[in-house]
């Protein structure tokens, strides 16, 4: 949701705060995901990586693209 808010508020006075919230959400998601993987057996880890690993990377990439687009503006 935070990513959506940031994308929707681009070029508005709310963008910087929404982008900061998105950054925090992406960081928290990444930490939780890595913490989960650290507690699993190798077999369970592979299963989770196959199920949600790509979605995690997609969200991280979307934030990076949003940041790169800011540099281009």
CSV table of N, CA, C and O in Angstrom, one decimal:
chain,number,residue,atom,x,y,z
A,1,UNK,N,0.8,-1.2,0.0
A,1,UNK,CA,0.0,0.0,0.0
A,1,UNK,C,0.9,1.3,0.0
A,1,UNK,O,0.5,2.2,-0.7
A,2,UNK,N,1.9,1.2,0.8
A,2,UNK,CA,2.8,2.4,0.9
A,2,UNK,C,3.4,2.8,-0.5
A,2,UNK,O,3.5,3.9,-0.8
A,3,UNK,N,3.7,1.7,-1.3
A,3,UNK,CA,4.3,2.0,-2.6
A,3,UNK,C,3.2,2.6,-3.5
A,3,UNK,O,3.5,3.6,-4.2
A,4,UNK,N,2.0,2.2,-3.4
A,4,UNK,CA,0.9,2.8,-4.2
A,4,UNK,C,0.7,4.2,-3.8
A,4,UNK,O,0.5,5.1,-4.7
A,5,UNK,N,0.7,4.5,-2.5
A,5,UNK,CA,0.5,5.9,-2.0
A,5,UNK,C,1.6,6.8,-2.6
A,5,UNK,O,1.3,7.9,-3.1
A,6,UNK,N,2.8,6.3,-2.6
A,6,UNK,CA,4.0,7.1,-3.1
A,6,UNK,C,3.8,7.3,-4.6
A,6,UNK,O,4.0,8.4,-5.0
A,7,UNK,N,3.5,6.3,-5.3
A,7,UNK,CA,3.3,6.4,-6.7
A,7,UNK,C,2.2,7.4,-7.1
A,7,UNK,O,2.3,8.2,-8.0
A,8,UNK,N,1.1,7.3,-6.4
A,8,UNK,CA,-0.1,8.1,-6.6
A,8,UNK,C,0.2,9.6,-6.3
A,8,UNK,O,-0.4,10.5,-6.9
A,9,UNK,N,1.1,9.8,-5.3
A,9,UNK,CA,1.3,11.2,-4.8
A,9,UNK,C,2.5,11.9,-5.5
A,9,UNK,O,2.8,13.0,-5.2
A,10,UNK,N,3.1,11.2,-6.5
A,10,UNK,CA,4.2,11.8,-7.2
A,10,UNK,C,3.9,13.2,-7.7
A,10,UNK,O,2.8,13.4,-8.2
A,11,UNK,N,4.8,14.1,-7.6
A,11,UNK,CA,4.6,15.5,-8.0
A,11,UNK,C,3.6,16.2,-7.1
A,11,UNK,O,3.1,17.3,-7.6
A,12,UNK,N,3.4,15.7,-6.0
A,12,UNK,CA,2.5,16.5,-5.0
A,12,UNK,C,3.4,16.8,-3.8
A,12,UNK,O,4.5,16.3,-3.6
A,13,UNK,N,2.8,17.6,-2.9
A,13,UNK,CA,3.5,17.9,-1.6
A,13,UNK,C,3.6,16.7,-0.7
A,13,UNK,O,4.4,16.8,0.2
A,14,UNK,N,2.8,15.7,-0.9
A,14,UNK,CA,2.8,14.5,-0.1
A,14,UNK,C,3.9,13.5,-0.5
A,14,UNK,O,4.1,12.5,0.3
A,15,UNK,N,4.5,13.6,-1.6
A,15,UNK,CA,5.3,12.6,-2.2
A,15,UNK,C,6.5,12.2,-1.3
A,15,UNK,O,6.7,11.0,-1.1
A,16,UNK,N,7.2,13.2,-0.8
A,16,UNK,CA,8.4,12.9,0.0
A,16,UNK,C,8.1,12.1,1.2
A,16,UNK,O,8.8,11.1,1.6
A,17,UNK,N,7.0,12.4,1.9
A,17,UNK,CA,6.6,11.6,3.1
A,17,UNK,C,6.1,10.2,2.7
A,17,UNK,O,6.4,9.3,3.3
A,18,UNK,N,5.3,10.2,1.6
A,18,UNK,CA,4.9,8.9,1.1
A,18,UNK,C,6.0,8.0,0.7
A,18,UNK,O,6.0,6.8,0.9
A,19,UNK,N,7.0,8.6,0.0
A,19,UNK,CA,8.2,7.8,-0.4
A,19,UNK,C,9.0,7.3,0.8
A,19,UNK,O,9.4,6.2,0.8
A,20,UNK,N,9.1,8.1,1.8
A,20,UNK,CA,9.8,7.7,3.0
A,20,UNK,C,9.1,6.6,3.7
A,20,UNK,O,9.7,5.6,4.2
A,21,UNK,N,7.7,6.6,3.7
A,21,UNK,CA,7.0,5.5,4.3
A,21,UNK,C,7.1,4.3,3.5
A,21,UNK,O,7.2,3.2,4.0
A,22,UNK,N,7.2,4.4,2.2
A,22,UNK,CA,7.4,3.3,1.3
A,22,UNK,C,8.7,2.6,1.5
A,22,UNK,O,8.9,1.4,1.6
A,23,UNK,N,9.7,3.5,1.7
A,23,UNK,CA,11.1,3.0,1.9
A,23,UNK,C,11.1,2.2,3.2
A,23,UNK,O,11.7,1.1,3.3
A,24,UNK,N,10.5,2.7,4.3
A,24,UNK,CA,10.4,2.0,5.6
A,24,UNK,C,9.7,0.7,5.4
A,24,UNK,O,10.2,-0.3,6.0
A,25,UNK,N,8.6,0.7,4.7
A,25,UNK,CA,7.8,-0.5,4.5
A,25,UNK,C,8.6,-1.6,3.8
A,25,UNK,O,8.6,-2.8,4.1
A,26,UNK,N,9.4,-1.2,2.7
A,26,UNK,CA,10.2,-2.1,2.0
A,26,UNK,C,11.3,-2.7,2.9
A,26,UNK,O,11.6,-3.9,2.8
A,27,UNK,N,11.9,-1.8,3.6
A,27,UNK,CA,13.0,-2.3,4.6
A,27,UNK,C,12.4,-3.3,5.6
A,27,UNK,O,13.1,-4.3,5.8
A,28,UNK,N,11.3,-3.0,6.2
A,28,UNK,CA,10.7,-3.9,7.2
A,28,UNK,C,10.3,-5.2,6.5
A,28,UNK,O,10.5,-6.2,7.1
A,29,UNK,N,9.8,-5.2,5.3
A,29,UNK,CA,9.4,-6.4,4.6
A,29,UNK,C,10.6,-7.2,4.4
A,29,UNK,O,10.6,-8.4,4.6
A,30,UNK,N,11.7,-6.6,3.9
A,30,UNK,CA,12.9,-7.3,3.6
A,30,UNK,C,13.5,-7.9,4.9
A,30,UNK,O,14.0,-9.1,4.9
A,31,UNK,N,13.5,-7.2,6.0
A,31,UNK,CA,14.0,-7.7,7.2
A,31,UNK,C,13.2,-8.9,7.7
A,31,UNK,O,13.8,-9.9,8.2
A,32,UNK,N,11.9,-8.8,7.6
A,32,UNK,CA,11.0,-9.9,8.1
A,32,UNK,C,11.2,-11.1,7.2
A,32,UNK,O,11.3,-12.3,7.7
A,33,UNK,N,11.3,-10.9,5.9
A,33,UNK,CA,11.6,-12.0,5.0
A,33,UNK,C,12.9,-12.7,5.3
A,33,UNK,O,13.0,-14.0,5.4
A,34,UNK,N,14.0,-12.0,5.4
A,34,UNK,CA,15.3,-12.5,5.7
A,34,UNK,C,15.3,-13.2,7.1
A,34,UNK,O,15.9,-14.3,7.2
A,35,UNK,N,14.6,-12.7,8.1
A,35,UNK,CA,14.5,-13.3,9.4
A,35,UNK,C,13.8,-14.6,9.3
A,35,UNK,O,14.2,-15.6,9.9
A,36,UNK,N,12.7,-14.7,8.5
A,36,UNK,CA,12.0,-15.9,8.3
A,36,UNK,C,12.9,-17.0,7.7
A,36,UNK,O,12.9,-18.1,8.1
A,37,UNK,N,13.6,-16.6,6.6
A,37,UNK,CA,14.4,-17.5,5.9
A,37,UNK,C,15.5,-18.0,6.8
A,37,UNK,O,15.9,-19.2,6.8
A,38,UNK,N,16.0,-17.2,7.7
A,38,UNK,CA,17.1,-17.6,8.7
A,38,UNK,C,16.6,-18.6,9.7
A,38,UNK,O,17.4,-19.4,10.3
A,39,UNK,N,15.3,-18.8,9.9
A,39,UNK,CA,14.8,-19.7,10.9
A,39,UNK,C,14.3,-21.0,10.3
A,39,UNK,O,13.9,-21.9,11.0
A,40,UNK,N,14.4,-21.1,9.0
A,40,UNK,CA,13.8,-22.3,8.3
A,40,UNK,C,14.9,-23.3,7.9
A,40,UNK,O,16.0,-23.0,7.8
A,41,UNK,N,14.4,-24.6,7.7
A,41,UNK,CA,15.3,-25.6,7.2
A,41,UNK,C,15.6,-25.3,5.8
A,41,UNK,O,14.8,-24.5,5.1
A,42,UNK,N,16.6,-25.9,5.2
A,42,UNK,CA,16.9,-25.7,3.8
A,42,UNK,C,15.7,-26.0,2.9
A,42,UNK,O,15.5,-25.2,1.9
A,43,UNK,N,15.0,-27.1,3.1
A,43,UNK,CA,13.9,-27.5,2.3
A,43,UNK,C,12.8,-26.4,2.4
A,43,UNK,O,12.2,-26.0,1.3
A,44,UNK,N,12.5,-26.0,3.6
A,44,UNK,CA,11.4,-25.0,3.8
A,44,UNK,C,11.8,-23.7,3.2
A,44,UNK,O,11.0,-22.9,2.6
A,45,UNK,N,13.1,-23.3,3.3
A,45,UNK,CA,13.6,-22.1,2.8
A,45,UNK,C,13.4,-22.1,1.2
A,45,UNK,O,13.0,-21.1,0.7
A,46,UNK,N,13.8,-23.1,0.6
A,46,UNK,CA,13.6,-23.2,-0.9
A,46,UNK,C,12.2,-23.1,-1.3
A,46,UNK,O,11.8,-22.4,-2.2
A,47,UNK,N,11.3,-23.7,-0.5
A,47,UNK,CA,9.8,-23.6,-0.8
A,47,UNK,C,9.3,-22.2,-0.7
A,47,UNK,O,8.6,-21.7,-1.5
A,48,UNK,N,9.7,-21.5,0.4
A,48,UNK,CA,9.3,-20.1,0.6
A,48,UNK,C,9.9,-19.2,-0.5
A,48,UNK,O,9.2,-18.3,-1.0
A,49,UNK,N,11.2,-19.4,-0.8
A,49,UNK,CA,11.8,-18.6,-1.8
A,49,UNK,C,11.1,-18.8,-3.2
A,49,UNK,O,10.9,-17.8,-3.9
A,50,UNK,N,10.7,-20.0,-3.5
A,50,UNK,CA,10.0,-20.2,-4.7
A,50,UNK,C,8.6,-19.6,-4.7
A,50,UNK,O,8.1,-19.1,-5.7
A,51,UNK,N,7.9,-19.6,-3.6
A,51,UNK,CA,6.6,-19.0,-3.5
A,51,UNK,C,6.5,-17.5,-3.4
A,51,UNK,O,5.7,-16.9,-4.1
A,52,UNK,N,7.4,-16.9,-2.6
A,52,UNK,CA,7.3,-15.5,-2.5
A,52,UNK,C,8.5,-14.7,-2.7
A,52,UNK,O,8.5,-13.5,-2.7
A,53,UNK,N,9.6,-15.4,-3.0
A,53,UNK,CA,10.9,-14.7,-3.2
A,53,UNK,C,10.8,-13.7,-4.4
A,53,UNK,O,11.3,-12.6,-4.3
A,54,UNK,N,10.2,-14.1,-5.5
A,54,UNK,CA,10.1,-13.2,-6.7
A,54,UNK,C,9.2,-12.0,-6.4
A,54,UNK,O,9.6,-10.9,-6.8
A,55,UNK,N,8.2,-12.2,-5.6
A,55,UNK,CA,7.3,-11.0,-5.2
A,55,UNK,C,8.1,-10.0,-4.4
A,55,UNK,O,8.0,-8.8,-4.6
A,56,UNK,N,8.9,-10.5,-3.5
A,56,UNK,CA,9.8,-9.7,-2.6
A,56,UNK,C,10.7,-8.9,-3.5
A,56,UNK,O,10.8,-7.6,-3.4
A,57,UNK,N,11.3,-9.5,-4.5
A,57,UNK,CA,12.3,-8.8,-5.4
A,57,UNK,C,11.5,-7.8,-6.3
A,57,UNK,O,12.1,-6.8,-6.6
A,58,UNK,N,10.3,-8.1,-6.7
A,58,UNK,CA,9.5,-7.2,-7.5
A,58,UNK,C,9.2,-5.9,-6.7
A,58,UNK,O,9.4,-4.8,-7.3
A,59,UNK,N,8.9,-6.1,-5.5
A,59,UNK,CA,8.6,-4.9,-4.6
A,59,UNK,C,9.9,-4.1,-4.4
A,59,UNK,O,9.8,-2.8,-4.5
A,60,UNK,N,11.0,-4.7,-4.1
A,60,UNK,CA,12.2,-4.0,-4.0
A,60,UNK,C,12.6,-3.3,-5.2
A,60,UNK,O,13.1,-2.1,-5.2
A,61,UNK,N,12.5,-3.9,-6.4
A,61,UNK,CA,12.8,-3.3,-7.7
A,61,UNK,C,11.9,-2.1,-8.0
A,61,UNK,O,12.3,-1.1,-8.5
A,62,UNK,N,10.6,-2.3,-7.6
A,62,UNK,CA,9.7,-1.1,-7.9
A,62,UNK,C,10.1,0.1,-7.1
A,62,UNK,O,10.1,1.2,-7.6
A,63,UNK,N,10.6,-0.1,-5.8
A,63,UNK,CA,11.0,1.0,-5.0
A,63,UNK,C,12.3,1.6,-5.7
A,63,UNK,O,12.4,2.8,-5.8
A,64,UNK,N,13.2,0.8,-6.1
A,64,UNK,CA,14.5,1.2,-6.7
A,64,UNK,C,14.2,2.0,-8.0
A,64,UNK,O,14.8,3.1,-8.3
A,65,UNK,N,13.2,1.5,-8.8
A,65,UNK,CA,12.8,2.3,-10.0
A,65,UNK,C,12.2,3.6,-9.7
A,65,UNK,O,12.5,4.6,-10.3
A,66,UNK,N,11.4,3.7,-8.7
A,66,UNK,CA,10.8,4.9,-8.2
A,66,UNK,C,11.9,5.9,-7.8
A,66,UNK,O,11.9,7.1,-8.2
A,67,UNK,N,12.9,5.4,-7.1
A,67,UNK,CA,14.0,6.3,-6.7
A,67,UNK,C,14.8,6.7,-7.9
A,67,UNK,O,15.2,7.9,-8.0
A,68,UNK,N,15.1,5.8,-8.9
A,68,UNK,CA,15.8,6.2,-10.1
A,68,UNK,C,15.0,7.2,-10.9
A,68,UNK,O,15.7,8.2,-11.5
A,69,UNK,N,13.7,7.1,-11.0
A,69,UNK,CA,12.9,8.1,-11.7
A,69,UNK,C,13.0,9.4,-11.1
A,69,UNK,O,13.0,10.4,-11.8
A,70,UNK,N,13.2,9.5,-9.8
A,70,UNK,CA,13.4,10.8,-9.1
A,70,UNK,C,14.7,11.5,-9.5
A,70,UNK,O,14.7,12.7,-9.7
A,71,UNK,N,15.7,10.7,-9.8
A,71,UNK,CA,17.0,11.2,-10.2
A,71,UNK,C,16.9,11.8,-11.6
A,71,UNK,O,17.7,12.7,-11.9
A,72,UNK,N,16.1,11.2,-12.4
A,72,UNK,CA,15.9,11.6,-13.8
A,72,UNK,C,15.1,12.9,-13.9
A,72,UNK,O,15.3,13.6,-14.9
A,73,UNK,N,14.3,13.2,-13.0
A,73,UNK,CA,13.4,14.4,-13.0
A,73,UNK,C,14.2,15.6,-12.7
A,73,UNK,O,15.0,15.9,-12.2
